[in-house]
mmCIF file of C-alpha atoms and ligand atoms in Angstrom:
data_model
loop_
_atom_site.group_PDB
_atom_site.id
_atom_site.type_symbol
_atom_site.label_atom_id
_atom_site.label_comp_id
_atom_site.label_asym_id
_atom_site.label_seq_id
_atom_site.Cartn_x
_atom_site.Cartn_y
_atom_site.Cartn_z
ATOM 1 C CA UNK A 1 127.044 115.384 131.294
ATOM 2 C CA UNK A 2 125.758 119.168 130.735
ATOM 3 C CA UNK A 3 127.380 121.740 132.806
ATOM 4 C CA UNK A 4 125.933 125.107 133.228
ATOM 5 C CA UNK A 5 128.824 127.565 135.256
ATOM 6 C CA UNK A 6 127.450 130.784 136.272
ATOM 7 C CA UNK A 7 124.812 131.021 133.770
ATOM 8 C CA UNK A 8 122.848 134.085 132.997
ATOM 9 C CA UNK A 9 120.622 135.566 130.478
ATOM 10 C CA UNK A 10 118.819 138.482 129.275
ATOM 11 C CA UNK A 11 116.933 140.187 126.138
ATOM 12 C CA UNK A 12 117.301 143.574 125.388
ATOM 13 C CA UNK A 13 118.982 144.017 128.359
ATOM 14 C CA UNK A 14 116.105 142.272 130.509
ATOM 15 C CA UNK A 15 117.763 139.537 132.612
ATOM 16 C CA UNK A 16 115.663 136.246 133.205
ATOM 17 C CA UNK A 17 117.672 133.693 133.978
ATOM 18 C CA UNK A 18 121.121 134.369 136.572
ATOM 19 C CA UNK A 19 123.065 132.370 138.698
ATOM 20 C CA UNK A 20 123.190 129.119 137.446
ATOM 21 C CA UNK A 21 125.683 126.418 138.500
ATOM 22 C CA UNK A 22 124.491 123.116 137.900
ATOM 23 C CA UNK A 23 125.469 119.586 136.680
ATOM 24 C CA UNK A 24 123.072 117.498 134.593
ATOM 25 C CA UNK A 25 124.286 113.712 134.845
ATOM 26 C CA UNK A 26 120.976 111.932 135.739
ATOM 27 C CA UNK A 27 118.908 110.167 133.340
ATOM 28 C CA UNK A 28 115.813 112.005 133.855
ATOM 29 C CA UNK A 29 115.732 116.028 134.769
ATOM 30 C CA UNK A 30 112.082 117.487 134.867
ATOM 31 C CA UNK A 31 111.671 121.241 134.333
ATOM 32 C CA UNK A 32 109.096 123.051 136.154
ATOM 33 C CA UNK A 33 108.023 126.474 137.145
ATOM 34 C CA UNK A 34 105.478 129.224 136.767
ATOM 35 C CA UNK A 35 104.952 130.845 133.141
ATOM 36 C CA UNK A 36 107.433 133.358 132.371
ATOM 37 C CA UNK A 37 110.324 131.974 134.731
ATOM 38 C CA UNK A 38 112.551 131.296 132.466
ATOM 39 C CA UNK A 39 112.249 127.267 131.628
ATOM 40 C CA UNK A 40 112.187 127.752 128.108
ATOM 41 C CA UNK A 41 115.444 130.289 128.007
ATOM 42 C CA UNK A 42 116.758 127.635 130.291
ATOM 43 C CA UNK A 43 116.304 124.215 128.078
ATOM 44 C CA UNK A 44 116.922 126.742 124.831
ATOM 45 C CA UNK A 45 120.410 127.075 126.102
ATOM 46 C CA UNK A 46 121.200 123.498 126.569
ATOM 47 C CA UNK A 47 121.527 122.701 123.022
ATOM 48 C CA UNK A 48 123.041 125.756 121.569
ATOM 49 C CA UNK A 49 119.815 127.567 120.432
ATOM 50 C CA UNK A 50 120.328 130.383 122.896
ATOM 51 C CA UNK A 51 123.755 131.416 123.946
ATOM 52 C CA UNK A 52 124.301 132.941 127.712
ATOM 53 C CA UNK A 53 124.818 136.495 127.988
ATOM 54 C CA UNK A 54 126.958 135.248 130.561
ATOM 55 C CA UNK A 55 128.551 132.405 131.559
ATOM 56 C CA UNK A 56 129.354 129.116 129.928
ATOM 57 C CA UNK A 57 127.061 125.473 128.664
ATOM 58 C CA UNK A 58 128.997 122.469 127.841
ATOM 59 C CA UNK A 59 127.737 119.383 126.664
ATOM 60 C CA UNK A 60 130.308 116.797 127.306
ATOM 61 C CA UNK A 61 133.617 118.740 126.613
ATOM 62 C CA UNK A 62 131.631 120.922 123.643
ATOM 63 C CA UNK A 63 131.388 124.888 124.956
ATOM 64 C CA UNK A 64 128.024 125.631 123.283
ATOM 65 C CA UNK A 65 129.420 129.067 122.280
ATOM 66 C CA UNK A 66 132.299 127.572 120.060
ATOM 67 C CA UNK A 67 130.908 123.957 119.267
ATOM 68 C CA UNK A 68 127.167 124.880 118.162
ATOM 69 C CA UNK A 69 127.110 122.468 115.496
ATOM 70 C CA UNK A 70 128.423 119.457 117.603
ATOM 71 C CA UNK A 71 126.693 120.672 120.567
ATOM 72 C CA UNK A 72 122.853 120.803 118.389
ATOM 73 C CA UNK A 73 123.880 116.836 117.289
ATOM 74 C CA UNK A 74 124.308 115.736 120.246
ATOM 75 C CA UNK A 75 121.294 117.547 121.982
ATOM 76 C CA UNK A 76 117.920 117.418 120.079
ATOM 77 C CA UNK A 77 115.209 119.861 120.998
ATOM 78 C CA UNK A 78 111.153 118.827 120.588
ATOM 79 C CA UNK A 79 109.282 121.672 120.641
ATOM 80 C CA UNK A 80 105.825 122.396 122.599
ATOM 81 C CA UNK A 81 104.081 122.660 118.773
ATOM 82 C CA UNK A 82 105.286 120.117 116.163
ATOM 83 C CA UNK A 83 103.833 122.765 113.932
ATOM 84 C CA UNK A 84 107.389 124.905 114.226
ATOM 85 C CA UNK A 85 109.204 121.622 113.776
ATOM 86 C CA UNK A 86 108.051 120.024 110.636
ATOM 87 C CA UNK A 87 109.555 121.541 107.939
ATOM 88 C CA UNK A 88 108.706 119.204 105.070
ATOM 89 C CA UNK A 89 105.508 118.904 103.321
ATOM 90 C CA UNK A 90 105.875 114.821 103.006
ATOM 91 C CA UNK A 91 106.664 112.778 106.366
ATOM 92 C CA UNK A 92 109.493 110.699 104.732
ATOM 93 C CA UNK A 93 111.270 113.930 103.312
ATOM 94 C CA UNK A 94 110.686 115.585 106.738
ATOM 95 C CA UNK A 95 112.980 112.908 108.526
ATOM 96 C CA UNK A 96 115.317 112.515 105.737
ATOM 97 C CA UNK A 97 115.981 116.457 105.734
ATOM 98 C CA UNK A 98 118.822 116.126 109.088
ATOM 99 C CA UNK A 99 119.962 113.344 108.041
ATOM 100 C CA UNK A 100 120.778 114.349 104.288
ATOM 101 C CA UNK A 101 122.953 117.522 105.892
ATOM 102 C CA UNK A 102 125.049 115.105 107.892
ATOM 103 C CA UNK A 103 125.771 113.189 104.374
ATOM 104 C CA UNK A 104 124.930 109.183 105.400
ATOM 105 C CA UNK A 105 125.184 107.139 102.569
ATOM 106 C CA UNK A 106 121.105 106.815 101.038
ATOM 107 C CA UNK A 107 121.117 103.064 102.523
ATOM 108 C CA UNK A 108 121.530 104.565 106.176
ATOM 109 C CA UNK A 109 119.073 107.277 105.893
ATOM 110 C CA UNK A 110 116.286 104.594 104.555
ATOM 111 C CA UNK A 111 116.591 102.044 107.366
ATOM 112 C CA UNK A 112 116.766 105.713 110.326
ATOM 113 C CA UNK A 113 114.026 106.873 108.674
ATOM 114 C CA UNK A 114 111.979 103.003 108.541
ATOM 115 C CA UNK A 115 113.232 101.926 111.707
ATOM 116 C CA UNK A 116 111.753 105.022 113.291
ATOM 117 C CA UNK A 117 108.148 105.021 111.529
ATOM 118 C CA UNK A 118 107.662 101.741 112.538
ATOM 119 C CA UNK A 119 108.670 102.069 116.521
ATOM 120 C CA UNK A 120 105.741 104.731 116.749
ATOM 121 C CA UNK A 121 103.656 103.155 114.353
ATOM 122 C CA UNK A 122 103.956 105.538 111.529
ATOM 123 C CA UNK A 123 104.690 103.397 108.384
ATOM 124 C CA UNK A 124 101.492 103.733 106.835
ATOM 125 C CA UNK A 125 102.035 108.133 106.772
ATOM 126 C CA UNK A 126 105.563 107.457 105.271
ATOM 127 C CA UNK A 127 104.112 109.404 101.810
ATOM 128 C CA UNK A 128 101.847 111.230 104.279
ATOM 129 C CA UNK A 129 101.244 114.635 104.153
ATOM 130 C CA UNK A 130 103.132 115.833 107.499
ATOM 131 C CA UNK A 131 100.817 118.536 108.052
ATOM 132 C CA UNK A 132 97.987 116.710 107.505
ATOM 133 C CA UNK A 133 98.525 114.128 110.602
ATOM 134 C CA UNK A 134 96.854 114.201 113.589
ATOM 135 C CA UNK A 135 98.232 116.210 116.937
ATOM 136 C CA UNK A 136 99.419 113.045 118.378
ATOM 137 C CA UNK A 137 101.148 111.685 115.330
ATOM 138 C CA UNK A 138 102.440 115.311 114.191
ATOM 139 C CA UNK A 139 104.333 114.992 117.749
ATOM 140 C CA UNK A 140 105.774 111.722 117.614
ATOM 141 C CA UNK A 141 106.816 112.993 114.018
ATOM 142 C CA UNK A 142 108.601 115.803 115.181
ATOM 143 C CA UNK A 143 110.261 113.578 118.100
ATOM 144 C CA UNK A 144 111.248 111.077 115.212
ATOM 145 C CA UNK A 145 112.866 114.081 113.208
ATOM 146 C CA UNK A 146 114.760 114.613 116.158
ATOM 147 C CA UNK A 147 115.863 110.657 117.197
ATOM 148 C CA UNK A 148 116.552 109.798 114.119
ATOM 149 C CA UNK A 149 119.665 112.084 114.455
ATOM 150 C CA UNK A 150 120.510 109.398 116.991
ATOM 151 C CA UNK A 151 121.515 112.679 119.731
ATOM 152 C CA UNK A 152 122.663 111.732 123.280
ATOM 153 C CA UNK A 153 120.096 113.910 124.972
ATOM 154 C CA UNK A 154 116.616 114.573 123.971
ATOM 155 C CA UNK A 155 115.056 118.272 125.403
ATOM 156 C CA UNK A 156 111.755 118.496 125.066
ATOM 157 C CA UNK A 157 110.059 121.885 126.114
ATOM 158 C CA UNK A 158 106.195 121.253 127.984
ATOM 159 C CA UNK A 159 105.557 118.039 124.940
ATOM 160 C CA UNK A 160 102.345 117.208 126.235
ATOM 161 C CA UNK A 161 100.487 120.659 126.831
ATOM 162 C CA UNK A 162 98.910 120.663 123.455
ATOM 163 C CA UNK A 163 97.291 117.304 123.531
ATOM 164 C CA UNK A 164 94.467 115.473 124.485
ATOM 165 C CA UNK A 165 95.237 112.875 127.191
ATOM 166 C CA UNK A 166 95.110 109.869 124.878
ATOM 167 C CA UNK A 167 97.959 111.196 122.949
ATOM 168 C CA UNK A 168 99.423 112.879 125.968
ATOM 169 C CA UNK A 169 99.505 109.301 127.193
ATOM 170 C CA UNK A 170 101.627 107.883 124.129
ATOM 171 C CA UNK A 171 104.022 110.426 124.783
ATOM 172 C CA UNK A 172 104.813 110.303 128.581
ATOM 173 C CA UNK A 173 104.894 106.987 127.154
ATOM 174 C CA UNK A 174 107.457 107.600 124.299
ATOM 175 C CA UNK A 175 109.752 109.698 127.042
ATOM 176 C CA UNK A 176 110.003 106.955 129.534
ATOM 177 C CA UNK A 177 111.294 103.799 126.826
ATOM 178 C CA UNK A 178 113.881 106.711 125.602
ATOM 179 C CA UNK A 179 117.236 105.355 126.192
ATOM 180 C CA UNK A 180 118.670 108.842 125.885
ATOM 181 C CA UNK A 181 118.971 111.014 128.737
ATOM 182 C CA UNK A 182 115.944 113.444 128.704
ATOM 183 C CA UNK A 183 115.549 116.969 130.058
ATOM 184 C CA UNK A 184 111.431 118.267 129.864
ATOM 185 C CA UNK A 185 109.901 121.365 130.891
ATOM 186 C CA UNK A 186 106.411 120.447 131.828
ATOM 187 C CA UNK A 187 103.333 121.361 133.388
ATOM 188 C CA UNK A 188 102.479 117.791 133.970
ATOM 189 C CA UNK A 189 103.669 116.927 137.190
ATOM 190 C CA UNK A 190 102.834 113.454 136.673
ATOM 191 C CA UNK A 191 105.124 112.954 134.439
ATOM 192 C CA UNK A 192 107.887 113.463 136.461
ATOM 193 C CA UNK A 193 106.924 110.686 138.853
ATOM 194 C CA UNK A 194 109.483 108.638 137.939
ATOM 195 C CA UNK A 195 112.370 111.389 137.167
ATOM 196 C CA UNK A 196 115.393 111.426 139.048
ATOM 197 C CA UNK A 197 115.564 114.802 139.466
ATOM 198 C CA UNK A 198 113.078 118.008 138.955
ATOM 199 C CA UNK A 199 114.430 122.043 138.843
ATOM 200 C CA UNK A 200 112.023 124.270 140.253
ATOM 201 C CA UNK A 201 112.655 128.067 138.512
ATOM 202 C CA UNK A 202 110.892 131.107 139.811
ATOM 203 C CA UNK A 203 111.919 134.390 138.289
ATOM 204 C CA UNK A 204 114.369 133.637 136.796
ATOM 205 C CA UNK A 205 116.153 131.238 139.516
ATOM 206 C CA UNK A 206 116.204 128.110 140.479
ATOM 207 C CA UNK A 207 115.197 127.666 143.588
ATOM 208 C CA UNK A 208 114.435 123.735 144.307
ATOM 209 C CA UNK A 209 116.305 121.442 142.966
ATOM 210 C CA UNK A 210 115.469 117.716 144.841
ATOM 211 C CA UNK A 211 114.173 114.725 143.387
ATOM 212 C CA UNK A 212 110.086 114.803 142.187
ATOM 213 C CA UNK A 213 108.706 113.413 145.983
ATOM 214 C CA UNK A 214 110.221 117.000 146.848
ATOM 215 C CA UNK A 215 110.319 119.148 144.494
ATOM 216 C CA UNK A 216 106.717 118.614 142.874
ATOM 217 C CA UNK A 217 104.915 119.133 146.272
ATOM 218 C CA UNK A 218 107.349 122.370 147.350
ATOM 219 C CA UNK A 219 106.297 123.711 143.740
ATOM 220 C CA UNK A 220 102.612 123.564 144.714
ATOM 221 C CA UNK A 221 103.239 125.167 147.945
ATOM 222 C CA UNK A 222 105.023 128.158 146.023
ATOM 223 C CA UNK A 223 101.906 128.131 143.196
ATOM 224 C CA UNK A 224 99.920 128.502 146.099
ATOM 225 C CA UNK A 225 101.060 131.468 147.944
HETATM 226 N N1 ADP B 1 112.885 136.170 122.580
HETATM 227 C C1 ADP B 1 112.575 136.889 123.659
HETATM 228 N N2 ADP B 1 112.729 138.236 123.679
HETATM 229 C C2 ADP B 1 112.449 138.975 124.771
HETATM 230 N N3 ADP B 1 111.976 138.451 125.931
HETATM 231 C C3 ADP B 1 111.794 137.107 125.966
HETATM 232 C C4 ADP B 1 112.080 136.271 124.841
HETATM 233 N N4 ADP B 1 111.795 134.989 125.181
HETATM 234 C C5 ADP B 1 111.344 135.039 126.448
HETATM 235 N N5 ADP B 1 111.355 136.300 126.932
HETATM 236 C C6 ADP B 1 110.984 136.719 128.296
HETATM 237 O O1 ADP B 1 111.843 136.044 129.196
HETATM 238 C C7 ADP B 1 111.139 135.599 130.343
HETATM 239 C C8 ADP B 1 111.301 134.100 130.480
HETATM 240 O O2 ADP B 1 110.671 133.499 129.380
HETATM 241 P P1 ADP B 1 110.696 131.926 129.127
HETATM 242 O O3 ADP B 1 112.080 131.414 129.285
HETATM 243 O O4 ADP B 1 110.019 131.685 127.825
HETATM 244 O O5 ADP B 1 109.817 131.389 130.349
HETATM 245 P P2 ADP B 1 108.903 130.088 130.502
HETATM 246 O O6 ADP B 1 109.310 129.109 129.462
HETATM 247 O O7 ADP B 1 109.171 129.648 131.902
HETATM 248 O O8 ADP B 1 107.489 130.540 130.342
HETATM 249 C C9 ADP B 1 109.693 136.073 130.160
HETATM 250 O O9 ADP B 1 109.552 137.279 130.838
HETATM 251 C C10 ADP B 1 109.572 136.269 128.672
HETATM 252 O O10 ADP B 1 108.627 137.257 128.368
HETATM 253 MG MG1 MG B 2 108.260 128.125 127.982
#
C-alpha cells in the first residue's frame, strides 16, 4: 500500500500539485491528465525521487523522506525515454549495475540478469550494445533494469508515447503479465481498460478518481471543454 497524506508540491515556490489524500492498494492505478498537471511530479514522488514540499509518502511503513533507499527498492520507476535510463554501454553490464550495489553473490546476479533477457526475448543483445537497440527493445531494457531489482511496485511515467504501435503493443503487453502492482501515467487511454482504478489530475489536483468506465470518458469531457 502507498499512502499519500496531504500531499503538496512546488518548484521555486510554484505549487503544482496540493491536496492530496489518497490510498494506493489496487493492482492497477492509471494516471491521466492534461500536459503540465502535475502526473509526472505526482508518480516522481511515489518512489522517493521527489520529496513533498508538504506532506508525507509512505510505501508500506517506509516515509519516503527518511527511508529513500528502501523506499527506491521497493518502487522502480520506467521512464517515458529509455534513453535517461540506460546507463551502461553493454546490455548485460546495464542490468548487472543495481544489482552489483545491492551486493548478491555473482551466481544471483547471472540467473536475474538471464532469467530476464529471456522473458522479453533479449538473449541474443546480452553483449549488445544498449544504445544501439531498437526503441522497443531499448524499453523493455530499461523495464528489465528495473524488474530485475525484483521491486513491489513498478511506476512507469506515459511508457508507450515514444513508440510505434507494434512496440507500443509489446508493452501494454509487458504491463498487464506484471505481477507487481503498477502505477502508469499515460496518454493511452486504452491501456487502462482493464485498470482498476484511473486518477484524473487537472492543475495540479485530482479531480476524478473512479474506475476507467468513469474516469476515461469524464477525462474526455474535461479535454473537451
Ligand atoms: N523540475 C521542475 N522545475 C520547475 N518546474 C517544474 C519542474 N518539473 C515540472 N515543473 C512544472 O510543474 C508543472 C507540472 O509538471 P509535471 O508534473 O511534469 O506535469 P505532467 O507530467 O502532467 O506534464 C508544470 O507546470 C511544469 O512546468
Ligand atoms: Mg509528465
Amino acid at each position: 500500500m502507498i499512502e499519500l497524506r496531504d500531499v503538496s508540491h512546488a518548484y521555486d515556490g510554484k505549487t503544482v500539485l496540493q491536496g492530496v489524500n489518497l490510498t494506493l492498494t489496487e493492482r492497477r492505478i492509471g494516471v491521466i491528465g492534461s500536459n503540465g498537471s502535475g502526473k509526472s511530479t505526482f508518480v516522481r514522488l511515489l518512489n522517493g525521487l521527489l520529496l513533498p514540499s508538504q506532506g508525507q509518502v509512505l510505501v508500506g511503513s517506509l516515509n519516503t523522506r527518511e527511508k529513500a533507499k528502501e523506499v527506491r527498492r521497493r518502487v522502480g520507476f520506467v521512464f517515458q525515454n529509455p534513453d535517461n535510463q540506460i546507463v551502461f554501454p553493454v546490455v548485460e553490464e546495464d542490468l548487472a549495475f543495481g544489482l552489483k550495489n545491492l551486493k548478491l553473490p555473482p551466481a544471483e546476479i547471472e540467473s536475474r540478469i538471464t532469467e530476464v533477457l529471456a522473458r522479453y526475448d533479449l538473449q541474443a543483445f546480452r553483449q549488445h550494445s544498449s544504445h544501439l537497440l531498437s526503441g522497443g527493445q531499448k524499453q523493455l531494457l530499461a523495464i528489465s533494469g528495473v524488474l530485475v531489482m525484483q521491486p513491489a511496485y513498478v511506476v512507469f511515467d506515459e511508457p508507450t508515447t515514444l513508440l510505434d504501435l507494434r512496440n507500443r503493443n509489446r508493452i501494454v503487453q509487458v504491463i498487464r503479465e506484471l505481477p507487481q502492482t503498477v502505477v502508469a501515467v499515460t496518454h493511452d487511454l486504452d491501456l487502462l481498460s482493464d485498470f482498476e482504478r484511473v486518477l484524473v489530475f487537472d492543475g495540479g489536483r485530482i479531480v476524478k478518481d473512479a474506475p476507467p468506465h468513469e474516469a476515461v470518458p469524464f477525462y474526455r469531457e474535461l479535454m473537451a471543454r
